Amino acid sequence: AGGGRIIDTIRKWYYNAAGFNKLGLMRDDTLHEDDDVKEALKRLPEHLYNERVFRIKRALDLSLKHQILPRSQWVKYEEDHHYLEPYLKEVIRERREREAWNKK
């Protein structure tokens, strides 16, 4: 149990050290948009997609101004949910299935 707390502490430290949360971004907002991620984004419900677009536009604006959000608005490690992950896993599974089918 003690080792799990240490790992969690390191994860939280790294999350904050990365800095994207200070711009109001979530982890999934920072994924490289390869073909799988682009397809997963197409499958997002509209409200999740719109929230993502808002966060990215706000982060770009803050970055251009060399500013960060007030600390109270930073995305906390515990609040960052992987909203894109289920869609991305589905896309990857389908792609691998297609690739396996095409090899036959």
mmCIF file of C-alpha atoms in Angstrom:
data_model
loop_
_atom_site.group_PDB
_atom_site.id
_atom_site.type_symbol
_atom_site.label_atom_id
_atom_site.label_comp_id
_atom_site.label_asym_id
_atom_site.label_seq_id
_atom_site.Cartn_x
_atom_site.Cartn_y
_atom_site.Cartn_z
ATOM 1 C CA ALA A 1 0.000 0.000 0.000
ATOM 2 C CA GLY A 2 2.894 2.352 0.769
ATOM 3 C CA GLY A 3 4.376 1.878 -2.700
ATOM 4 C CA GLY A 4 1.082 2.823 -4.305
ATOM 5 C CA ARG A 5 1.032 6.132 -2.434
ATOM 6 C CA ILE A 6 4.564 6.924 -3.563
ATOM 7 C CA ILE A 7 3.673 6.173 -7.194
ATOM 8 C CA ASP A 8 0.543 8.326 -6.888
ATOM 9 C CA THR A 9 2.594 11.176 -5.394
ATOM 10 C CA ILE A 10 5.051 10.947 -8.299
ATOM 11 C CA ARG A 11 2.184 10.920 -10.806
ATOM 12 C CA LYS A 12 0.665 14.038 -9.230
ATOM 13 C CA TRP A 13 4.039 15.782 -9.190
ATOM 14 C CA TYR A 14 4.671 14.938 -12.851
ATOM 15 C CA TYR A 15 1.139 16.014 -13.808
ATOM 16 C CA ASN A 16 1.710 19.430 -12.244
ATOM 17 C CA ALA A 17 5.273 19.700 -13.582
ATOM 18 C CA ALA A 18 4.041 19.152 -17.162
ATOM 19 C CA GLY A 19 2.206 22.473 -16.913
ATOM 20 C CA PHE A 20 -0.687 21.893 -19.292
ATOM 21 C CA ASN A 21 -3.115 21.938 -16.364
ATOM 22 C CA LYS A 22 -2.060 25.528 -15.593
ATOM 23 C CA LEU A 23 -3.531 26.463 -18.974
ATOM 24 C CA GLY A 24 -6.772 24.633 -18.188
ATOM 25 C CA LEU A 25 -5.996 21.608 -20.355
ATOM 26 C CA MET A 26 -6.664 17.974 -19.543
ATOM 27 C CA ARG A 27 -4.282 15.132 -20.422
ATOM 28 C CA ASP A 28 -6.387 13.980 -23.377
ATOM 29 C CA ASP A 29 -6.288 17.528 -24.807
ATOM 30 C CA THR A 30 -2.540 17.140 -25.293
ATOM 31 C CA LEU A 31 -2.524 13.883 -27.277
ATOM 32 C CA HIS A 32 -0.790 13.977 -30.653
ATOM 33 C CA GLU A 33 -3.554 13.921 -33.250
ATOM 34 C CA ASP A 34 -2.693 10.880 -35.317
ATOM 35 C CA ASP A 35 -5.327 9.107 -37.425
ATOM 36 C CA ASP A 36 -6.642 7.119 -34.448
ATOM 37 C CA VAL A 37 -7.058 10.227 -32.268
ATOM 38 C CA LYS A 38 -8.723 12.123 -35.126
ATOM 39 C CA GLU A 39 -11.255 9.308 -35.556
ATOM 40 C CA ALA A 40 -11.875 9.162 -31.795
ATOM 41 C CA LEU A 41 -12.513 12.919 -31.781
ATOM 42 C CA LYS A 42 -15.171 12.470 -34.471
ATOM 43 C CA ARG A 43 -16.962 10.045 -32.164
ATOM 44 C CA LEU A 44 -17.017 12.330 -29.123
ATOM 45 C CA PRO A 45 -20.429 13.585 -28.024
ATOM 46 C CA GLU A 46 -20.889 17.202 -29.084
ATOM 47 C CA HIS A 47 -20.690 18.645 -25.554
ATOM 48 C CA LEU A 48 -17.347 16.898 -24.853
ATOM 49 C CA TYR A 49 -15.963 18.054 -28.195
ATOM 50 C CA ASN A 50 -17.074 21.646 -27.550
ATOM 51 C CA GLU A 51 -15.524 21.592 -24.062
ATOM 52 C CA ARG A 52 -12.250 20.358 -25.590
ATOM 53 C CA VAL A 53 -12.257 23.079 -28.235
ATOM 54 C CA PHE A 54 -12.896 25.730 -25.564
ATOM 55 C CA ARG A 55 -10.022 24.476 -23.400
ATOM 56 C CA ILE A 56 -7.609 24.391 -26.340
ATOM 57 C CA LYS A 57 -8.580 27.878 -27.576
ATOM 58 C CA ARG A 58 -8.250 29.305 -24.058
ATOM 59 C CA ALA A 59 -4.846 27.629 -23.659
ATOM 60 C CA LEU A 60 -3.640 29.043 -26.979
ATOM 61 C CA ASP A 61 -4.790 32.523 -25.956
ATOM 62 C CA LEU A 62 -3.060 32.257 -22.577
ATOM 63 C CA SER A 63 0.094 30.942 -24.220
ATOM 64 C CA LEU A 64 0.198 33.854 -26.676
ATOM 65 C CA LYS A 65 -0.162 36.257 -23.760
ATOM 66 C CA HIS A 66 2.489 34.376 -21.727
ATOM 67 C CA GLN A 67 -0.022 33.891 -18.925
ATOM 68 C CA ILE A 68 -1.451 31.022 -16.906
ATOM 69 C CA LEU A 69 -4.810 30.649 -15.209
ATOM 70 C CA PRO A 70 -5.276 31.580 -11.560
ATOM 71 C CA ARG A 71 -4.344 28.599 -9.372
ATOM 72 C CA SER A 72 -8.005 28.027 -8.456
ATOM 73 C CA GLN A 73 -8.768 27.294 -12.137
ATOM 74 C CA TRP A 74 -5.942 24.816 -12.751
ATOM 75 C CA VAL A 75 -7.137 21.325 -13.662
ATOM 76 C CA LYS A 76 -6.398 19.117 -10.670
ATOM 77 C CA TYR A 77 -4.962 15.629 -11.087
ATOM 78 C CA GLU A 78 -8.020 14.120 -9.387
ATOM 79 C CA GLU A 79 -10.417 16.018 -11.694
ATOM 80 C CA ASP A 80 -8.694 15.105 -14.961
ATOM 81 C CA HIS A 81 -10.739 12.304 -16.471
ATOM 82 C CA HIS A 82 -9.638 10.561 -19.646
ATOM 83 C CA TYR A 83 -12.690 11.536 -21.697
ATOM 84 C CA LEU A 84 -11.191 10.443 -25.024
ATOM 85 C CA GLU A 85 -9.747 7.121 -23.870
ATOM 86 C CA PRO A 86 -12.855 4.908 -24.343
ATOM 87 C CA TYR A 87 -13.352 6.209 -27.888
ATOM 88 C CA LEU A 88 -9.651 5.870 -28.688
ATOM 89 C CA LYS A 89 -9.530 2.283 -27.405
ATOM 90 C CA GLU A 90 -12.525 1.451 -29.598
ATOM 91 C CA VAL A 91 -10.912 3.028 -32.686
ATOM 92 C CA ILE A 92 -7.637 1.179 -32.095
ATOM 93 C CA ARG A 93 -9.448 -2.122 -31.545
ATOM 94 C CA GLU A 94 -11.414 -1.649 -34.796
ATOM 95 C CA ARG A 95 -8.265 -0.708 -36.740
ATOM 96 C CA ARG A 96 -6.383 -3.763 -35.484
ATOM 97 C CA GLU A 97 -9.356 -5.955 -36.328
ATOM 98 C CA ARG A 98 -9.443 -4.512 -39.878
ATOM 99 C CA GLU A 99 -5.686 -5.028 -40.253
ATOM 100 C CA ALA A 100 -5.966 -8.631 -39.088
ATOM 101 C CA TRP A 101 -8.903 -9.215 -41.460
ATOM 102 C CA ASN A 102 -6.982 -7.735 -44.386
ATOM 103 C CA LYS A 103 -4.015 -10.042 -43.738
ATOM 104 C CA LYS A 104 -6.175 -13.109 -44.291
#
